[in-house]
Short mmCIF file of C-alpha atoms in Angstrom, two decimals:
data_model
loop_
_atom_site.label_atom_id
_atom_site.label_comp_id
_atom_site.label_asym_id
_atom_site.label_seq_id
_atom_site.Cartn_x
_atom_site.Cartn_y
_atom_site.Cartn_z
CA MET A 1 71.62 84.63 116.57
CA PRO A 2 73.70 87.74 117.29
CA LEU A 3 76.33 87.29 119.95
CA LEU A 4 75.75 90.59 121.65
CA ASP A 5 72.75 92.94 121.92
CA MET A 6 73.69 96.11 123.75
CA VAL A 7 70.68 98.42 123.96
CA LYS A 8 70.28 101.55 126.00
CA ASN A 9 67.11 100.71 127.91
CA LEU A 10 68.57 97.73 129.73
CA ASP A 11 66.17 97.79 132.65
CA ALA A 12 63.28 97.21 130.24
CA LEU A 13 65.20 94.51 128.38
CA PHE A 14 65.73 92.44 131.49
CA GLU A 15 62.19 92.71 132.86
CA GLY A 16 59.99 89.64 132.55
CA ALA A 17 59.19 86.32 134.10
CA SER A 18 61.87 84.20 132.44
CA LEU A 19 65.35 84.21 130.98
CA GLU A 20 63.86 84.29 127.50
CA PRO A 21 64.57 87.76 126.02
CA ARG A 22 61.81 89.93 124.71
CA ARG A 23 61.20 90.26 121.01
CA PRO A 24 64.27 92.04 119.63
CA PRO A 25 63.88 95.58 118.35
CA ARG A 26 64.17 96.62 114.74
CA PHE A 27 67.76 97.65 114.24
CA PRO A 28 68.69 100.63 112.05
CA GLY A 29 70.06 100.28 108.54
CA VAL A 30 72.84 102.77 109.35
CA ALA A 31 75.80 102.25 111.67
CA ILE A 32 78.72 104.37 112.84
CA ASP A 33 81.97 102.76 114.03
CA ILE A 34 84.04 105.08 116.24
CA ASP A 35 87.73 104.22 116.49
CA PRO A 36 90.31 106.44 118.21
CA GLY A 37 91.88 107.24 114.84
CA ARG A 38 88.88 107.20 112.52
CA ILE A 39 85.10 107.27 112.25
CA THR A 40 83.39 105.11 109.63
CA GLY A 41 79.72 105.07 108.67
CA VAL A 42 77.80 102.62 106.48
CA ARG A 43 74.29 102.20 105.13
CA VAL A 44 72.83 98.83 104.16
CA GLU A 45 69.52 98.48 102.32
CA PRO A 46 67.51 95.61 100.83
CA ASP A 47 67.56 95.38 97.07
CA ARG A 48 64.24 96.44 95.53
CA LYS A 49 64.14 93.43 93.23
CA ASP A 50 65.23 90.45 95.30
CA GLY A 51 65.23 91.87 98.84
CA ALA A 52 68.86 90.89 99.44
CA LEU A 53 70.83 93.25 101.66
CA ARG A 54 73.41 95.36 99.88
CA LEU A 55 76.04 97.82 101.04
CA CYS A 56 74.91 101.17 99.66
CA ALA A 57 77.17 103.77 101.26
CA VAL A 58 80.48 103.98 103.11
CA GLU A 59 82.01 107.19 104.45
CA SER A 60 85.10 107.49 106.63
CA ARG A 61 87.07 110.35 108.16
CA SER A 62 90.33 110.26 110.09
CA LEU A 63 90.71 111.84 113.52
CA PRO A 64 93.76 113.64 114.91
CA GLU A 65 95.73 111.83 117.57
CA GLY A 66 94.30 112.43 121.01
CA ALA A 67 90.80 113.42 119.91
CA ILE A 68 89.47 110.16 121.35
CA GLU A 69 91.29 108.29 124.11
CA PRO A 70 89.48 105.08 125.11
CA SER A 71 89.14 104.56 128.84
CA LEU A 72 86.94 102.49 131.11
CA VAL A 73 86.39 105.34 133.58
CA ARG A 74 87.34 108.71 132.06
CA PRO A 75 85.62 110.76 129.34
CA ASN A 76 86.76 109.31 126.00
CA VAL A 77 86.15 112.31 123.75
CA ARG A 78 89.03 114.60 124.67
CA VAL A 79 88.78 117.08 121.77
CA LEU A 80 85.21 117.48 120.60
CA GLU A 81 85.55 119.65 117.49
CA PRO A 82 87.29 117.19 115.11
CA VAL A 83 84.98 114.37 116.21
CA ALA A 84 81.88 116.50 115.64
CA LEU A 85 83.19 117.66 112.26
CA ALA A 86 83.80 114.07 111.15
CA LEU A 87 80.29 113.03 112.15
CA ARG A 88 78.75 116.04 110.40
CA ALA A 89 80.59 115.01 107.23
CA ILE A 90 79.62 111.33 107.46
CA LEU A 91 76.05 111.21 108.76
CA PRO A 92 74.27 113.19 106.01
CA LYS A 93 75.83 110.88 103.41
CA VAL A 94 74.97 107.55 105.02
CA ALA A 95 71.90 108.29 107.14
CA THR A 96 69.59 109.83 104.56
CA GLY A 97 66.05 109.57 105.90
CA GLU A 98 67.12 107.42 108.87
CA PRO A 99 67.10 109.17 112.28
CA ARG A 100 68.19 106.03 114.18
CA VAL A 101 71.83 104.99 113.95
CA SER A 102 73.68 102.06 115.50
CA LEU A 103 76.82 103.11 117.35
CA LEU A 104 79.92 100.91 117.65
CA LEU A 105 82.59 101.65 120.24
CA PRO A 106 86.18 100.42 120.65
CA ASP A 107 86.37 97.11 122.48
CA HIS A 108 88.59 98.46 125.23
CA VAL A 109 86.00 100.89 126.61
CA ALA A 110 84.15 97.88 128.08
CA ARG A 111 84.88 95.23 130.67
CA VAL A 112 83.81 91.89 129.21
CA ALA A 113 83.54 88.72 131.28
CA LEU A 114 82.55 85.15 130.50
CA LEU A 115 81.02 83.83 133.72
CA ALA A 116 80.15 80.20 134.52
CA PHE A 117 76.99 79.38 136.49
CA ALA A 118 76.19 75.94 137.92
CA THR A 119 72.49 76.83 137.71
CA PHE A 120 70.61 79.79 136.32
CA PRO A 121 67.89 81.70 138.17
CA ARG A 122 64.42 81.77 136.68
CA THR A 123 64.39 85.42 135.58
CA ARG A 124 66.73 87.81 133.86
CA ARG A 125 66.29 90.29 136.69
CA GLU A 126 67.73 87.76 139.13
CA LEU A 127 70.51 86.85 136.71
CA VAL A 128 71.48 90.51 136.27
CA ALA A 129 71.66 90.92 140.05
CA LEU A 130 73.90 87.86 140.37
CA VAL A 131 76.20 89.03 137.58
CA ARG A 132 76.52 92.48 139.14
CA PHE A 133 77.33 90.89 142.50
CA ARG A 134 80.00 88.58 141.07
CA MET A 135 81.67 91.38 139.11
CA ALA A 136 81.40 94.11 141.76
CA LYS A 137 85.02 93.81 142.94
CA SER A 138 86.41 93.42 139.41
CA LEU A 139 85.03 96.66 138.00
CA PRO A 140 86.96 99.95 138.04
CA PHE A 141 83.69 101.76 138.78
CA LYS A 142 80.68 101.19 141.02
CA PRO A 143 78.29 98.51 139.74
CA ASP A 144 75.36 100.92 139.93
CA GLU A 145 77.25 103.28 137.59
CA ALA A 146 77.48 100.57 134.93
CA VAL A 147 75.49 99.88 131.82
CA LEU A 148 75.24 96.10 131.70
CA ASP A 149 74.26 93.73 128.96
CA LEU A 150 74.44 89.98 129.04
CA MET A 151 73.72 86.98 126.90
CA LEU A 152 73.53 83.24 127.35
CA PRO A 153 75.71 81.98 124.46
CA GLY A 154 74.11 78.54 124.76
CA GLY A 155 70.59 79.94 124.55
CA ALA A 156 67.93 80.61 127.17
CA PRO A 157 65.99 77.85 128.93
CA ALA A 158 62.26 77.44 128.50
CA PRO A 159 60.19 80.20 130.12
CA GLY A 160 59.47 79.63 133.79
CA THR A 161 62.01 76.86 134.26
CA ALA A 162 65.40 76.82 135.93
CA ALA A 163 68.35 75.94 133.75
CA ALA A 164 71.10 73.47 134.58
CA GLY A 165 73.66 76.21 134.10
CA GLY A 166 76.21 77.39 131.59
CA ASN A 167 78.15 80.49 130.60
CA VAL A 168 76.99 84.10 130.64
CA LEU A 169 78.65 86.75 128.50
CA ALA A 170 78.53 90.00 130.48
CA VAL A 171 79.52 93.43 129.16
CA PHE A 172 79.96 96.37 131.53
CA MET A 173 80.50 99.97 130.49
CA HIS A 174 80.61 103.09 132.61
CA ARG A 175 77.33 104.90 132.09
CA ALA A 176 79.00 108.30 131.69
CA VAL A 177 81.25 106.93 128.93
CA VAL A 178 78.30 105.52 127.00
CA GLU A 179 76.32 108.73 127.40
CA GLN A 180 79.21 110.81 126.07
CA TYR A 181 79.33 108.75 122.89
CA GLU A 182 75.55 108.81 122.53
CA ALA A 183 75.59 112.60 122.90
CA LEU A 184 77.73 112.82 119.76
CA LEU A 185 74.82 111.43 117.74
CA SER A 186 72.07 113.35 119.49
CA ALA A 187 73.97 116.61 118.99
CA SER A 188 73.90 115.89 115.25
CA GLY A 189 70.17 115.17 115.28
CA TYR A 190 70.30 111.36 115.38
CA TRP A 191 69.23 108.73 117.90
CA PRO A 192 71.45 105.76 118.88
CA GLY A 193 69.30 102.74 118.11
CA LEU A 194 71.98 100.29 119.25
CA VAL A 195 75.25 100.61 121.15
CA GLY A 196 77.70 97.74 120.64
CA LEU A 197 81.37 96.80 120.57
CA SER A 198 83.25 96.70 117.29
CA THR A 199 84.59 93.14 117.44
CA PHE A 200 81.29 91.57 118.43
CA GLU A 201 79.56 93.28 115.51
CA LEU A 202 82.37 92.10 113.23
CA TYR A 203 81.71 88.59 114.48
CA ASN A 204 78.00 89.03 113.75
CA LEU A 205 78.84 89.75 110.11
CA PHE A 206 80.95 86.61 109.68
CA ARG A 207 79.38 84.20 112.16
CA GLY A 208 78.04 82.02 109.34
CA ARG A 209 81.65 81.29 108.39
CA LEU A 210 82.40 80.12 111.93
CA GLU A 211 79.63 77.55 112.16
CA PRO A 212 80.99 74.14 113.16
CA GLN A 213 81.84 71.85 110.28
CA PRO A 214 81.27 68.08 110.26
CA GLY A 215 84.23 66.34 111.81
CA ASP A 216 85.59 69.44 113.55
CA ALA A 217 87.75 68.22 116.42
CA LYS A 218 89.54 71.49 117.12
CA ASP A 219 88.53 74.98 118.15
CA THR A 220 88.08 78.16 116.12
CA LEU A 221 90.00 81.42 116.54
CA PHE A 222 88.59 84.84 115.60
CA LEU A 223 91.05 87.76 115.60
CA ASN A 224 90.43 91.48 115.17
CA VAL A 225 93.64 93.53 115.06
CA THR A 226 93.39 97.31 114.75
CA GLY A 227 95.90 100.09 115.11
CA GLN A 228 94.80 100.46 118.73
CA TYR A 229 94.12 96.98 120.11
CA LEU A 230 93.91 93.24 119.52
CA SER A 231 90.74 91.28 120.31
CA LEU A 232 90.68 87.49 120.33
CA LEU A 233 87.70 85.14 120.56
CA LEU A 234 87.87 81.34 120.83
CA PHE A 235 84.94 79.07 120.01
CA ARG A 236 84.41 75.40 120.78
CA GLY A 237 81.73 74.42 118.36
CA GLU A 238 79.17 77.21 118.68
CA GLU A 239 80.16 78.08 122.24
CA LEU A 240 82.34 81.08 123.03
CA ILE A 241 84.92 79.84 125.52
CA PHE A 242 87.42 82.72 125.67
CA TYR A 243 87.55 86.47 125.03
CA ARG A 244 90.43 88.88 125.40
CA CYS A 245 90.98 92.49 124.35
CA LYS A 246 94.41 94.01 124.78
CA PRO A 247 95.37 97.58 123.82
CA HIS A 248 98.73 97.77 122.11
CA ALA A 249 101.59 98.72 124.43
CA ALA A 250 101.92 102.49 124.69
CA GLU A 251 99.13 102.65 122.05
CA ALA A 252 101.66 103.40 119.32
CA GLY A 253 104.84 101.64 120.39
CA GLU A 254 106.14 98.14 120.03
CA GLY A 255 102.82 96.53 120.97
CA GLY A 256 101.26 97.28 117.59
CA GLY A 257 104.14 95.66 115.72
CA PRO A 258 104.61 91.99 114.83
CA ALA A 259 106.48 91.17 118.06
CA GLY A 260 103.77 92.64 120.26
CA ILE A 261 101.01 90.90 118.32
CA ARG A 262 102.80 87.56 118.57
CA ARG A 263 103.26 88.06 122.31
CA GLU A 264 99.57 88.76 122.92
CA ILE A 265 98.43 85.79 120.84
CA TYR A 266 100.96 83.53 122.55
CA THR A 267 99.79 84.66 126.01
CA SER A 268 96.13 84.07 125.16
CA LEU A 269 96.73 80.66 123.62
CA ALA A 270 98.91 79.59 126.55
CA PHE A 271 96.03 80.34 128.92
CA TYR A 272 93.66 78.51 126.57
CA GLN A 273 95.85 75.41 126.54
CA GLU A 274 96.44 75.34 130.29
CA LYS A 275 93.12 76.48 131.76
CA LEU A 276 90.57 75.57 129.08
CA LEU A 277 92.00 72.20 128.06
CA GLY A 278 92.72 73.54 124.61
CA ARG A 279 92.50 70.93 121.90
CA GLY A 280 94.24 73.06 119.28
CA ILE A 281 93.13 75.59 116.69
CA GLY A 282 91.62 74.06 113.58
CA ARG A 283 90.35 77.21 111.88
CA ALA A 284 91.45 80.83 112.27
CA TYR A 285 90.05 84.08 110.89
CA LEU A 286 91.61 87.54 110.92
CA ARG A 287 90.58 91.12 110.26
CA VAL A 288 93.31 93.78 110.17
CA CYS A 289 92.67 97.51 110.11
CA GLY A 290 95.16 100.33 110.56
CA LEU A 291 98.22 98.08 110.35
CA PRO A 292 100.02 96.32 107.46
CA ARG A 293 97.89 93.23 106.86
CA ASP A 294 100.64 90.97 105.56
CA GLU A 295 102.87 91.69 108.56
CA VAL A 296 100.07 90.99 111.03
CA LEU A 297 99.05 87.85 109.17
CA ALA A 298 102.61 86.52 109.20
CA ALA A 299 103.04 87.29 112.91
CA ALA A 300 99.77 85.61 113.85
CA ALA A 301 100.49 82.53 111.74
CA VAL A 302 103.65 81.81 113.75
CA GLU A 303 101.64 81.39 116.96
CA VAL A 304 98.33 79.96 115.71
CA GLY A 305 99.68 76.84 114.04
CA CYS A 306 97.08 76.58 111.27
CA PRO A 307 96.22 78.54 108.11
CA ILE A 308 94.59 81.90 108.82
CA GLU A 309 91.84 83.17 106.54
CA PRO A 310 91.63 86.97 106.15
CA LEU A 311 88.05 88.20 106.57
CA ASP A 312 86.65 89.95 103.50
CA LEU A 313 83.46 92.00 103.73
CA LEU A 314 82.89 91.68 100.00
CA GLN A 315 82.57 87.90 100.29
CA VAL A 316 79.53 88.14 102.56
CA LEU A 317 77.81 91.40 101.54
CA PRO A 318 77.20 92.53 97.94
CA VAL A 319 77.90 96.15 97.07
CA ALA A 320 75.25 98.21 95.32
CA ALA A 321 76.33 100.14 92.23
CA PRO A 322 77.90 102.62 91.85
CA LEU A 323 79.71 102.09 95.16
CA ALA A 324 83.18 100.59 94.80
CA LEU A 325 85.43 99.57 97.69
CA ASP A 326 89.09 98.63 97.86
CA ALA A 327 90.34 96.15 100.45
CA GLU A 328 91.26 98.82 102.99
CA ASN A 329 87.86 100.52 102.96
CA ALA A 330 86.07 97.17 102.99
CA SER A 331 87.97 96.29 106.16
CA LEU A 332 87.08 99.66 107.70
CA ALA A 333 83.39 99.14 106.95
CA ALA A 334 83.09 95.54 108.16
CA PRO A 335 82.17 96.03 111.87
CA ALA A 336 79.55 98.68 111.09
CA ALA A 337 78.10 96.46 108.38
CA GLY A 338 77.91 93.66 110.93
CA ALA A 339 75.79 95.80 113.24
CA ILE A 340 73.19 95.84 110.46
CA VAL A 341 73.52 92.61 108.49
CA GLY A 342 74.40 90.38 111.44
CA ARG A 343 71.20 91.33 113.24
CA ARG A 344 68.92 90.73 110.29
CA SER A 345 70.16 87.29 109.29
#
């Protein structure tokens, strides 16, 4: 089950008489991942013979520094022309015959919270109201200006019944920020069929690898390190127990180097040990994009204390001929591929 479904029409999604979500929509076979330094698009299609999903197209274009500046409250697209040019170069090559496109945004344009509830209300509408109330003072914008999505990582209770409680994963984004990104697609003649965050879609692609193994006594670490930020997820069994996204210091300074990466991992794991009764990391997975992979891997290994497995798109998604990908482009394509494959498996 996908960890995060962020759809535009959230009021409709949360209507209903129970916490059980409505039947999920059909997600597009094309996805665009927008990063401050680069835009990457992918297309995934089922094979005509066996029906297995295959990666059929990948296109990527770099962006000049300052064209996109992620922010929770300010317009993110600062210089429109290079962003529009990149999309006009990518979309016709990956979105042939597909007007709906999933849109992935940088993690640090959203405020993500993992909230504990002793008991759940009976309906999603009531749960949304409670989440908005609890987060009202923690948001840098008014709650009624937010696009909100939430999920119960442990699953929803039976329709019409109250649940004993558990965690809620809540994602808030400023509505104006989301609409600015969506306008990039609509201006090119496409419709955003899904809006999500890059790391959660990356997780969707690889979540089968994170399933608990027999005898697991320790927790699982999932790291996504880009040239702009570090995102860290911790799982206890199938339950997400911790999430953190931290932009690199000064965006291009020491924070993106090995010392800064070690510091952020150390800080997160110290909180995990002290506040979440951490029982140690038994398995760790890492995706690196926009930074030297070996340097990041070595820095992370010092703090994690167990072997770290680099995530490889080509191990979970076959590539259709004649497409060929090197390791760098496979890493670039992974989150966008997750927005397609992770929601169909």
